[in-house]
Structure formats: structure tokens, C-alpha cells
CSV table of C-alpha atoms and ligand atoms in Angstrom, one decimal:
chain,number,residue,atom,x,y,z
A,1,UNK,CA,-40.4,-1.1,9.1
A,2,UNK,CA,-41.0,-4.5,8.2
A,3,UNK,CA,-40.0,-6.9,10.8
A,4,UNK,CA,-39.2,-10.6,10.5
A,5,UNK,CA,-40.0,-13.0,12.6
A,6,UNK,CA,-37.3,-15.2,14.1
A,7,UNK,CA,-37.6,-18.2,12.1
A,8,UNK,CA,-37.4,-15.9,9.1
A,9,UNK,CA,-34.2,-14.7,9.9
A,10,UNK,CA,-32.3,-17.9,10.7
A,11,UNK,CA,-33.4,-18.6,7.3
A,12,UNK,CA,-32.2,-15.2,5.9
A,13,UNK,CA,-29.0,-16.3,7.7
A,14,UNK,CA,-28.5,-19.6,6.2
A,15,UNK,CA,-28.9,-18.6,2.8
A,16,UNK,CA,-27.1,-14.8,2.8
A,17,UNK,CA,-24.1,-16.3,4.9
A,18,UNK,CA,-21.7,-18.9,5.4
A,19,UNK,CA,-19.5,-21.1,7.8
A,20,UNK,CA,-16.8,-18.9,9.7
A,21,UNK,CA,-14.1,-18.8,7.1
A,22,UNK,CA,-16.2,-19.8,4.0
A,23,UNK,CA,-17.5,-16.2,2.8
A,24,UNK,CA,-14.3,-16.5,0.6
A,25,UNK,CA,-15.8,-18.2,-2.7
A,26,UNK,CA,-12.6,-20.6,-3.5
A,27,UNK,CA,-11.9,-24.4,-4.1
A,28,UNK,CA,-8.1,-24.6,-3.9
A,29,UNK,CA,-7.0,-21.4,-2.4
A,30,UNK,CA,-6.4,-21.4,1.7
A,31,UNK,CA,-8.4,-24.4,2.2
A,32,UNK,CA,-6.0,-25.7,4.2
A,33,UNK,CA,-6.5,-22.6,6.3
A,34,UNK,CA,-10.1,-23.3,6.3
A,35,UNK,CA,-10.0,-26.4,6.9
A,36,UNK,CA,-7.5,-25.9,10.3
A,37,UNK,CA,-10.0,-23.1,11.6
A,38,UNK,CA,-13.4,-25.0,11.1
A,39,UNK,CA,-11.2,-28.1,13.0
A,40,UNK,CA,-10.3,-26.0,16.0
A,41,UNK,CA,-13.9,-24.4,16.2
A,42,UNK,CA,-16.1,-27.4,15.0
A,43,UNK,CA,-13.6,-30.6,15.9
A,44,UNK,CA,-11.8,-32.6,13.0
A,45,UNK,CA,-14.2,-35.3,12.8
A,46,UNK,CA,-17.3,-32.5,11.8
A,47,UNK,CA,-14.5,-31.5,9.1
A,48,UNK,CA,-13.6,-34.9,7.8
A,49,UNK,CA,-17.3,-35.8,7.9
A,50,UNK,CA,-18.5,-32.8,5.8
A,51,UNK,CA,-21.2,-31.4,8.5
A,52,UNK,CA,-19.6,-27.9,9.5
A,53,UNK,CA,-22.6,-26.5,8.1
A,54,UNK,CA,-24.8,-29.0,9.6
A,55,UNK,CA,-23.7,-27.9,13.1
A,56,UNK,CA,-23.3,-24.3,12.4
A,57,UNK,CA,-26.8,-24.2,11.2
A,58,UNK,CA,-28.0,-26.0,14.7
A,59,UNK,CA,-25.8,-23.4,16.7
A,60,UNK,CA,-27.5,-20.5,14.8
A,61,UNK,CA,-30.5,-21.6,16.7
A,62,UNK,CA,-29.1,-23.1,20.4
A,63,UNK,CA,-26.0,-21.1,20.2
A,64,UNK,CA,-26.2,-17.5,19.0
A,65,UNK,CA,-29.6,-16.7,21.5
A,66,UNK,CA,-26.5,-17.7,24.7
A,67,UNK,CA,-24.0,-15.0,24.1
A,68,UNK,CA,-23.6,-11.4,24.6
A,69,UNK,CA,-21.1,-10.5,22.4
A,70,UNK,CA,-21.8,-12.1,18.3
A,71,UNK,CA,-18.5,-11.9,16.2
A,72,UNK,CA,-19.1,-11.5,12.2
A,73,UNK,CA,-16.6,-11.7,9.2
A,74,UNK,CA,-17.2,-9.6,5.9
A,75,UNK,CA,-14.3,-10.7,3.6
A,76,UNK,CA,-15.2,-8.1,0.8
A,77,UNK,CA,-12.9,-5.7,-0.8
A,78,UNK,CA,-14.5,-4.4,-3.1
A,79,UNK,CA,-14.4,-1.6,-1.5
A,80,UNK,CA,-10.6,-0.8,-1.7
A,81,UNK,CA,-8.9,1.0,-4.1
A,82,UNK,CA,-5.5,1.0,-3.6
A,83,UNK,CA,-4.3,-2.5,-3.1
A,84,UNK,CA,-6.6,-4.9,-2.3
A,85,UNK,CA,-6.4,-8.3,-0.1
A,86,UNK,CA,-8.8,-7.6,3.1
A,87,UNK,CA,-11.2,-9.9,1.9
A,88,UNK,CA,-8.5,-12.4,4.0
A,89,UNK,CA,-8.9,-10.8,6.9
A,90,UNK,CA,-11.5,-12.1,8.6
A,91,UNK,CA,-10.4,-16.1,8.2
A,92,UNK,CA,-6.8,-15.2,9.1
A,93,UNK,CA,-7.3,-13.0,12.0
A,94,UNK,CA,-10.2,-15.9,13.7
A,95,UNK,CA,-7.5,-17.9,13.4
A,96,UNK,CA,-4.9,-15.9,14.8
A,97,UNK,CA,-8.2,-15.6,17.9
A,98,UNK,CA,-8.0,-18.8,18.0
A,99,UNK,CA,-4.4,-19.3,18.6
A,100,UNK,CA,-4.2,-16.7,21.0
A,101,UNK,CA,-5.8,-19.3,23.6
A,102,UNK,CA,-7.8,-17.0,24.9
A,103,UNK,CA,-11.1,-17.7,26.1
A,104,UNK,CA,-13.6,-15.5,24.8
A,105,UNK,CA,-16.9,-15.7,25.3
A,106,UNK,CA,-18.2,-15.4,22.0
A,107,UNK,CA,-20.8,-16.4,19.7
A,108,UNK,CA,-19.1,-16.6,15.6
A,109,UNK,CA,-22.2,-16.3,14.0
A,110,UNK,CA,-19.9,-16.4,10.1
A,111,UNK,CA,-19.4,-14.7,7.0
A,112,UNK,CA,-21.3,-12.6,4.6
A,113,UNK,CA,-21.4,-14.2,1.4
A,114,UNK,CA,-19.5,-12.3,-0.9
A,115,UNK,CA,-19.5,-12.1,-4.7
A,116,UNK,CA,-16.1,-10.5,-4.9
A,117,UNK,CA,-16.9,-7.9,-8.0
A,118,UNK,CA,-20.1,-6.6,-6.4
A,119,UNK,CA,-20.4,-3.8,-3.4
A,120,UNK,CA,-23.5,-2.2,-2.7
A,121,UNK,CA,-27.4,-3.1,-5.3
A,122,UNK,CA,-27.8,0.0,-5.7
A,123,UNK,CA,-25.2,0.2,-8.0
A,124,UNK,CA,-26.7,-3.0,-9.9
A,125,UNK,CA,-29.2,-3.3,-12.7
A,126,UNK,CA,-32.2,-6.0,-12.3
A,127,UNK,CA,-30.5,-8.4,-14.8
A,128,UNK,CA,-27.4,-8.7,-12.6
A,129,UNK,CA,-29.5,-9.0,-9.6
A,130,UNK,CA,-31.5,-11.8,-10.6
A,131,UNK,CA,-28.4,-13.7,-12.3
A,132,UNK,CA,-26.3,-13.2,-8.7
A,133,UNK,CA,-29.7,-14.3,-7.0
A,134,UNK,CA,-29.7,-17.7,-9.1
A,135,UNK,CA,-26.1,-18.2,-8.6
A,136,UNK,CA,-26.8,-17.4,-4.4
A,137,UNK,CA,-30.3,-18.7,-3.9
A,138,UNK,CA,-31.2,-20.8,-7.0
A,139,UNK,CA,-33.7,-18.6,-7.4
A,140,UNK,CA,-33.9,-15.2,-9.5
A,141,UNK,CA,-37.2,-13.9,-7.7
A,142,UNK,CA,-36.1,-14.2,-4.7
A,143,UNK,CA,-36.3,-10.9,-2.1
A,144,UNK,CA,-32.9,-11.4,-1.1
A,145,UNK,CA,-29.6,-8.7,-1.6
A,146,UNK,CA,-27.0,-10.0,-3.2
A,147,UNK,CA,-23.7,-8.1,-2.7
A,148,UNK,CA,-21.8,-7.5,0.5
A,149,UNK,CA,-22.7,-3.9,1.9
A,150,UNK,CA,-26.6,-4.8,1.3
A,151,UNK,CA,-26.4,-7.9,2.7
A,152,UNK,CA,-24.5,-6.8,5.5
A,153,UNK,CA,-26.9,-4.0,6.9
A,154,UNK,CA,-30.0,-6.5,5.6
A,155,UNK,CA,-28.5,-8.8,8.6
A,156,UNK,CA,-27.2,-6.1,11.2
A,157,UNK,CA,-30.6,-4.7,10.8
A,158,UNK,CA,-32.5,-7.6,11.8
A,159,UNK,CA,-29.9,-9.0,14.1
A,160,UNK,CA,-30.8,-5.7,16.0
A,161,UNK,CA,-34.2,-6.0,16.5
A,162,UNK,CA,-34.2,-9.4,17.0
A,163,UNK,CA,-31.6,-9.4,19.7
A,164,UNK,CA,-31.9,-5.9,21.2
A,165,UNK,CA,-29.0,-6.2,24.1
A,166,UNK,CA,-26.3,-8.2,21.9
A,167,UNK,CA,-23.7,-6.5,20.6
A,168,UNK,CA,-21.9,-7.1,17.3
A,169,UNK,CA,-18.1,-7.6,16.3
A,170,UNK,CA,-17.1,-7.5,12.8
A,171,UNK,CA,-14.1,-8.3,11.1
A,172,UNK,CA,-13.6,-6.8,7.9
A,173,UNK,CA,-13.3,-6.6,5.1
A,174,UNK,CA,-11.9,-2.9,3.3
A,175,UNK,CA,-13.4,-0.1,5.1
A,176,UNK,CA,-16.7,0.2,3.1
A,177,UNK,CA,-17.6,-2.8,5.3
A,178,UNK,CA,-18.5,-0.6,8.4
A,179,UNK,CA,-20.9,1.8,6.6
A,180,UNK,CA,-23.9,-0.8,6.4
A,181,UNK,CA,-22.9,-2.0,10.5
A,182,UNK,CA,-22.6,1.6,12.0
A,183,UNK,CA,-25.9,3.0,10.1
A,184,UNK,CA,-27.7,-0.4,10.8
A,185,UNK,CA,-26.6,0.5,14.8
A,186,UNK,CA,-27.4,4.1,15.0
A,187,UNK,CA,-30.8,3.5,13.5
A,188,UNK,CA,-31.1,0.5,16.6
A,189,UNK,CA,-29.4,2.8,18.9
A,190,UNK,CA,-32.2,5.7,18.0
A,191,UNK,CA,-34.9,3.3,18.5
A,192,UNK,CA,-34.2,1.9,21.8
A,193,UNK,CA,-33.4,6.2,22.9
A,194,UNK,CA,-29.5,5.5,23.6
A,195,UNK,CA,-27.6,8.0,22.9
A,196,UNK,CA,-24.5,7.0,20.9
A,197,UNK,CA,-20.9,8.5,19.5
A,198,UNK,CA,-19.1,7.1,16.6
A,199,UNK,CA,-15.0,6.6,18.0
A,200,UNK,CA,-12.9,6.0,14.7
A,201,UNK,CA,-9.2,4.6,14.8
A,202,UNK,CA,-7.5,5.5,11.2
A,203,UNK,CA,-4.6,7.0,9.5
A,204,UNK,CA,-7.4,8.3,7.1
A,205,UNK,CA,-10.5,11.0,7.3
A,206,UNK,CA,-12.5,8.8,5.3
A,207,UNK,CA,-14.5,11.9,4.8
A,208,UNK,CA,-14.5,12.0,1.2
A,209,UNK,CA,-18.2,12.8,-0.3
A,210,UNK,CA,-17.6,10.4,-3.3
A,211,UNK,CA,-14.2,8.2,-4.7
A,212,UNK,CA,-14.3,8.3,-8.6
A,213,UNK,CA,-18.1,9.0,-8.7
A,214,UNK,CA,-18.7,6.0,-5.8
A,215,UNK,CA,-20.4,7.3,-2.4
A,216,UNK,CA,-20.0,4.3,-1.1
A,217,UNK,CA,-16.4,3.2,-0.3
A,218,UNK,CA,-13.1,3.2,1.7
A,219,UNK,CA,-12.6,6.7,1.0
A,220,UNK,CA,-16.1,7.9,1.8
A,221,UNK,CA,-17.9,5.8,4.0
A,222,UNK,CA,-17.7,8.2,7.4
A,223,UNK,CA,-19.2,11.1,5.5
A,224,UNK,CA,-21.7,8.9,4.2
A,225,UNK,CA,-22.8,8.1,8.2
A,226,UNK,CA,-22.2,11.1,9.1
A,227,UNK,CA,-26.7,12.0,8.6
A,228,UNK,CA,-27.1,9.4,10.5
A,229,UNK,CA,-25.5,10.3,14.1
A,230,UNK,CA,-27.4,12.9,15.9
A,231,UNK,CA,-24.8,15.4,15.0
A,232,UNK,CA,-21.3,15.5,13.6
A,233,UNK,CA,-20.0,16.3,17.1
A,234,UNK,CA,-20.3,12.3,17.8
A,235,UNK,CA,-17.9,11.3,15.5
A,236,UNK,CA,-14.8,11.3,17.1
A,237,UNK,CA,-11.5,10.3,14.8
A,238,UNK,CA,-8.3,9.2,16.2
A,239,UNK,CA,-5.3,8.8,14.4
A,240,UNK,CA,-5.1,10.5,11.7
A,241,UNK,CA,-1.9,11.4,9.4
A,242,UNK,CA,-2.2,10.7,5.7
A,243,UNK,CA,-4.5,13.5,4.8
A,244,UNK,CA,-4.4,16.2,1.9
A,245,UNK,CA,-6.3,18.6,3.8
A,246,UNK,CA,-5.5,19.6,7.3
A,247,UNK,CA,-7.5,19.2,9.9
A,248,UNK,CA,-8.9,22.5,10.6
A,249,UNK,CA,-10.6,21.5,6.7
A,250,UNK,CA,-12.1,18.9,8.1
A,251,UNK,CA,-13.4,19.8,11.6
A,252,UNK,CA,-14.7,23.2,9.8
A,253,UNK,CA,-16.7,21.5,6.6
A,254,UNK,CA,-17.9,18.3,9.1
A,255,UNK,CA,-18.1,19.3,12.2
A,256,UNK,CA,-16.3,16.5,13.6
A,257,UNK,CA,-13.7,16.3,16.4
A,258,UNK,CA,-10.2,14.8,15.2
A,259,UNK,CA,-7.0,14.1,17.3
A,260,UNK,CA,-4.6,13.5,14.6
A,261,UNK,CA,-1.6,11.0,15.7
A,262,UNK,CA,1.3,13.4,16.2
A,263,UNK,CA,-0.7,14.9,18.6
A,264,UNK,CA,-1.5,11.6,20.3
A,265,UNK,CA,1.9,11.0,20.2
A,266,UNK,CA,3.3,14.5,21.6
A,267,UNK,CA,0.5,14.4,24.8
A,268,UNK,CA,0.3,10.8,25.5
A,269,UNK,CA,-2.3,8.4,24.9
A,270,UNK,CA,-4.0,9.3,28.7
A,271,UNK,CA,-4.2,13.0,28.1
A,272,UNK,CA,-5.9,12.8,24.8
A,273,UNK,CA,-8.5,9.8,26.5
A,274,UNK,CA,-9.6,12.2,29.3
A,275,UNK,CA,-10.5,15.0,26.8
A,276,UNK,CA,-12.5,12.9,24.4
A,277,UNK,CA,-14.3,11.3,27.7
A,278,UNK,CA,-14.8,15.2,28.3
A,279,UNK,CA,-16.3,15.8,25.0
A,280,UNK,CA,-18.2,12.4,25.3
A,281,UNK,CA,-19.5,13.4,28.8
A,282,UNK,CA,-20.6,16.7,27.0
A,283,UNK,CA,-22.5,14.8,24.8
A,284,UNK,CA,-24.5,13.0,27.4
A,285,UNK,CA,-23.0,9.9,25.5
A,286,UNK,CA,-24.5,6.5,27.1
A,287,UNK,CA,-22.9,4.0,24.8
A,288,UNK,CA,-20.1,4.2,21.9
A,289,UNK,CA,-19.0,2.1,18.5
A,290,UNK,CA,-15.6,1.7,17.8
A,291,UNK,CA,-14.4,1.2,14.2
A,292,UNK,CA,-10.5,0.2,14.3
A,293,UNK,CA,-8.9,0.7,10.8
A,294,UNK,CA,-5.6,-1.4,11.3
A,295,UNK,CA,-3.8,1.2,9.6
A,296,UNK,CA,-4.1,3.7,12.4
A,297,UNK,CA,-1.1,1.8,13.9
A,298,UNK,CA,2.3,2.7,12.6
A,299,UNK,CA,3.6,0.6,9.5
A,300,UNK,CA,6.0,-1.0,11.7
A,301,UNK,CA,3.2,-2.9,13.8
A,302,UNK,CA,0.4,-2.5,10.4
A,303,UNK,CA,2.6,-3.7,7.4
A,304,UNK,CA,-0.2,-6.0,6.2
A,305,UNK,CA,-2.9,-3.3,5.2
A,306,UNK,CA,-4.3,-1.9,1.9
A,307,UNK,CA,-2.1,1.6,2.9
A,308,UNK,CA,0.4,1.1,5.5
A,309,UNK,CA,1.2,4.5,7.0
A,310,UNK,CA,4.5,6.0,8.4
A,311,UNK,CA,4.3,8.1,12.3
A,312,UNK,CA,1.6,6.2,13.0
A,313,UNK,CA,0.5,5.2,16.5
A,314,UNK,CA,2.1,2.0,18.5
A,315,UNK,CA,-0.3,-0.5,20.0
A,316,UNK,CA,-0.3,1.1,23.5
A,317,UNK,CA,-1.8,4.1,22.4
A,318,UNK,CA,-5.6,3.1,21.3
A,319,UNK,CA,-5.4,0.1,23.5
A,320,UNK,CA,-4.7,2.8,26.4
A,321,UNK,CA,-7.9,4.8,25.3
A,322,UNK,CA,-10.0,2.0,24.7
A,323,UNK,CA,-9.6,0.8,27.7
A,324,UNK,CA,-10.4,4.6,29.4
A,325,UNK,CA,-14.0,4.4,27.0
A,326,UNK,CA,-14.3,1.3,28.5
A,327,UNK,CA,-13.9,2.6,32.3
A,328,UNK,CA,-17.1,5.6,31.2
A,329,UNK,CA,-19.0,4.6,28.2
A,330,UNK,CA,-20.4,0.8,27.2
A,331,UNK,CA,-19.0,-0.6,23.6
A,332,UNK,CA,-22.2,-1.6,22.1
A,333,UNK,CA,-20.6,-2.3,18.8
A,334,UNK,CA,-17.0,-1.9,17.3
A,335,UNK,CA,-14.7,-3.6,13.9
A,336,UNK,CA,-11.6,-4.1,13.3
A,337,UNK,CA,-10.8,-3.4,9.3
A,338,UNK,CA,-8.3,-3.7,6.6
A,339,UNK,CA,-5.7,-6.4,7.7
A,340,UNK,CA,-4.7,-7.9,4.2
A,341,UNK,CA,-2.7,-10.8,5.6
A,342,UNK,CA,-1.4,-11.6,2.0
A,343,UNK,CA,-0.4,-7.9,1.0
A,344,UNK,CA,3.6,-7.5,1.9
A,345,UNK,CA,4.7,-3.6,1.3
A,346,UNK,CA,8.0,-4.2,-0.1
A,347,UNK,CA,9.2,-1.0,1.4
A,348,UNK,CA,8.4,-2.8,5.2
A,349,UNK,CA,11.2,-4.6,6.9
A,350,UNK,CA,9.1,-6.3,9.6
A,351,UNK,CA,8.0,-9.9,8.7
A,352,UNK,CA,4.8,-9.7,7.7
A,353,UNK,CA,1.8,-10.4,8.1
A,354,UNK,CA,2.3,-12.2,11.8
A,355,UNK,CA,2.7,-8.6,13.5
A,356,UNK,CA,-0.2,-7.3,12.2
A,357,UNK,CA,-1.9,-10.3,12.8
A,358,UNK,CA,-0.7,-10.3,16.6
A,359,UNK,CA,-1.4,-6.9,17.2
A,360,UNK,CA,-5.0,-6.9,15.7
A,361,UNK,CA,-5.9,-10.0,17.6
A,362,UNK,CA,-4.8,-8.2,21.0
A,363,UNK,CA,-7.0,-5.4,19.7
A,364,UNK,CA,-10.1,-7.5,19.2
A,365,UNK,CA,-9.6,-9.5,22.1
A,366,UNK,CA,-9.9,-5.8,24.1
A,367,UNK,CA,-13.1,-5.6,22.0
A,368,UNK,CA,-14.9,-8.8,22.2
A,369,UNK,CA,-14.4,-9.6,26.3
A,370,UNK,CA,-15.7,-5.6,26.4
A,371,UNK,CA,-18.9,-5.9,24.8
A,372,UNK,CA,-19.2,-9.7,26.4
A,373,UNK,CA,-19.2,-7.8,29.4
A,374,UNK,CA,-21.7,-5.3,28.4
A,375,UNK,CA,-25.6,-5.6,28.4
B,1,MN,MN1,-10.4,3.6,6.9
């Protein structure tokens, strides 16, 4: 494995990402919002003054070492399929963070740069690679990846060995964000000999093997991490509703355990927590990831996502089992995906997207002061 040396990544980190807020390429569009978050997180003279990046910069190297818990925003979605829009998420739901008044002891290390058309270099030819290199970095030659998912794991992976006992929170992003954080964590996790479980809150299997010929996507990105966990018995989906196949299909050809949300709903949130601390426990499980698609919540609370989904769960529910992993297993690494603050389902009477917005920030709040607590 070729390891970097500190200085090396702060440099990686300055050139492959951005300001909190700025990973959105725009001129005009929500600069307003911008400009408000960087105000309430930097102070209104560093915004009026031009040196946001001038400070973040500095705090990359006096800030980021202080904190146990290191937030992250990937506004990419090129990931999605069906209606796009989470590439908003992460600016709009640090706001909504911010608003919340609460104090969280947090780090915002910023965005992934994102060049909205590209998802993973493997799918790229050298040509494009070097022409988004020039356009990123000024220079074509440079050994740098270019598009979201590559540089996302590039920097989880280093930010790993780097910083051992900090945990990360990212804010996505379309689903495919999670596939470079989780394997970048379970190849960590298997370094340092913890063993981990993958917890996954979603109306959605994600299992499929490939999405119109892509492996790498919102539809597939849980199968594609599956090699990675020690066995399929450590993933562990919550949630689910909006599937073709059943989930006898699913638990048969993966191996995983599912607790599909009419089930959730019929037994109660607490039941259902004790038997997947039960399977955990079986596991020997030390240490867990959460990855919370917003859509696992019902449409009522979850209008403002790519594929809002009827007889879904209400807040309480993985709040209530959250907080019961919480009480047995540390959370050494969790998301919260797929709010598309912009995206209004017509079909949705709720006033959208300030529920969703409300209820994901309580979520991530849950999240954050968890793994701040954990080390
Ligand atoms: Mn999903």
C-alpha cells in the first residue's frame, strides 16, 4: 500500500476538495445559500473579504487533527437514475445543522470536487482524464482522480490511515456515494483487526449486480461491497419496501439479513433492535457503519428524495434503533444520502423540502454527537 505522508495529504485535500458548500461547480445558482453557510461557519467579514479558503485551508491543518468525529459532503449525482437533485444535499442539510443550534462537536473538513457528468475513472478513457485533470489541477500529468467516487475513496483511504481513531460523516450525494466510504472503512476496519457490520436504512435492496451495464450505482452499490465485509451475514438492511423481488430472493442469493418496514412497523421499532443486536452479538461485532438512505422514511416525512416511498417508516423508528446500536456497538462511520432539497414529488402534499430537511438533520445530529463520543 502506498502511504502518504501527512503533508502530502493536506495537499491532496486542497486540491481534490473544496470549502463546505463549494463542491457544487456554479456562479449564480444558490450562492446566496453559500454565501449564508460559509458566514455562519467562517464569520461575514472572511466572506466579504474573499478568504474562506484561506482559513479553511489553515483549519485543515490546526483544526481537523482536534476532533473525533470529521463531517464530509459529496454533492454528486451522478449516480441516480431516476430523478436527480442530491448533489444539493450536502450544502442544504449543513445548513439546516447549522440552524438547528446545536452544538456539535465537529470538524467539516468540505466537499468533494465534483465534475457533475463523471462517476467513477474507471469508466473514463486517458483523454478525458487528463482534460478533467487540467480543468481540476492545471495540470494533465498529474496523479490525481478526477471524478467523485475515485476521489472520494482516494481521500477516505488516506484519511484512515492517517487518523486511525476519527470517525467520518458523510453527506451525500445519490447512493453511489457510499460505495467508495464503506469499502475505504472495511479495508481500515480489517487493518486495525475490528470486527465490523454494515447497518443499511433504505426503502431499496440496492443489491442489484449491475444498472444498465453500470456496477457502480444507486441501484448496485451494496452488492458491489458486499466482497468486502467478512461475510454477507454483516450486512444488515432496514427498511425495505419498494422491491421487485421478495425478500426470501434476496436473503437466499446474498446472504444478508433484511427487516423489511412492514415488519418494523407491525413489531415495533424495540423488538426488531433487540434481534439485530442478537445477530450483531452473534457476530462478535465490535463496531458498526450506518448508511441512512433518506428514503427509508415514509414519503410523508422523505418527500424531497430521488424516489419517495409510500409505508415507509416514521422518524421514531430508526432513531429508536440507532440509539439501541449505540447503547452495544460503537458507530465508527455512518451517511446520510439522497435528500434532493430541490426535487418536489408533485404527488406529495407536505411542504417540501423543510420536512425532510428537519428530519435528516435530527438524524445526523444522532450520528455526529455518536461518533464524537466514540474513540
Ligand atoms: Mn439507497
Amino acid at each position: 500500500m502506498n502511504e502518504v505522508s501527512r503533508k502530502e495529504f493536506l495537499s491532496k485535500i486542497k486540491h481534490y476538495m473544496t470549502p463546505p458548500g463549494e463542491g457544487v461547480f456554479t456562479v449564480h445558482t444558490a450562492s446566496d445559500k453559500r454565501q449564508s453557510l460559509q458566514k455562519k461557519m467562517y464569520g461575514p467579514d472572511a466572506v466579504a473579504h474573499k478568504r474562506v479558503r484561506a482559513i479553511w485551508e489553515e483549519s485543515l491543518e490546526k483544526t481537523l487533527p482536534l476532533s473525533n468525529c470529521v463531517i464530509l459532503g459529496i454533492p454528486s449525482d451522478c449516480g441516480g437514475g431516476i430523478q436527480r437533485g442530491a448533489n444539493w444535499g450536502p450544502l442544504y442539510l449543513r445548513e439546516s445543522l447549522i440552524n438547528s443550534r446545536e452544538n456539535l462537536k465537529a470538524y467539516d473538513i468540505g466537499d468533494v470536487r465534483v465534475v457533475p457528468h463523471l462517476l467513477h475513472d474507471k469508466y473514463l478513457n486517458q483523454e478525458t482524464i487528463e482534460n478533467c485533470r487540467l480543468a481540476l489541477y492545471q495540470n494533465k500529468k498529474v496523479n490525481l482522480p478526477v471524478s467523485p467516487l475515485s476521489i472520494a475513496y482516494d481521500f477516505a483511504k488516506n484519511f484512515h490511515q492517517q487518523f486511525p481513531a476519527k470517525n467520518l460523516f458523510m453527506i451525500g450525494g445519490d447512493h453511489s456515494v457510499s460505495y467508495p466510504m464503506v469499502r475505504a472503512y472495511l479495508e481500515a476496519k480489517k487493518i486495525q483487526g475490528k470486527k465490523v457490520a454494515l447497518i443499511h436504512f433504505d426503502a431499496h435492496t440496492d443489491l442489484l449486480e449491475e444498472r444498465m451495464g453500470i456496477d457502480l450505482c444507486f441501484g448496485t452499490w451494496t452488492s458491489q461491497i458486499l466482497p468486502y465485509l467478512e461475510s454477507p451475514q454483516h450486512l444488515v438492511q432496514l427498511g425495505i419496501r419498494a422491491s421487485g423481488r421478495d425478500r426470501g430472493h434476496w436473503e437466499t442469493k446474498f446472504g444478508c439479513m433484511q427487516i423489511w418496514s412492514e415488519e418494523i412497523i407491525a413489531k415495533g421499532a424495540g423488538v426488531i433492535a433487540e434481534q439485530v443486536i442478537a445477530h450483531l452479538k452473534n457476530l462478535a461485532i465490535e463496531e458498526i457503519y450506518i448508511s441512512f438512505d433518506i428514503d427509508c422514511l415514509d414519503q410523508e416525512y422523505a418527500g424531497a428524495t430521488g424516489t419517495p416511498e409510500p409505508k415507509g417508516l416514521s422518524p421514531h423508528e430508526p432513531m429508536l434503533i440507532m440509539q439501541s446500536l449505540f447503547e452495544n456497538f460503537k458507530i465508527t462511520g455512518s451517511d446520510i444520502v439522497e435528500i434532493a432539497p430541490l426535487v418536489r414529488a408533485p404527488y406529495i402534499k407536505q411542504i417540501e423540502p423543510e420536512t425532510t430537511l428537519l428530519v435528516a438533520s435530527s438524524l445526523a445530529t444522532f450520528l455526529i454527537q455518536a461518533m464524537g463520543l466514540t474513540n
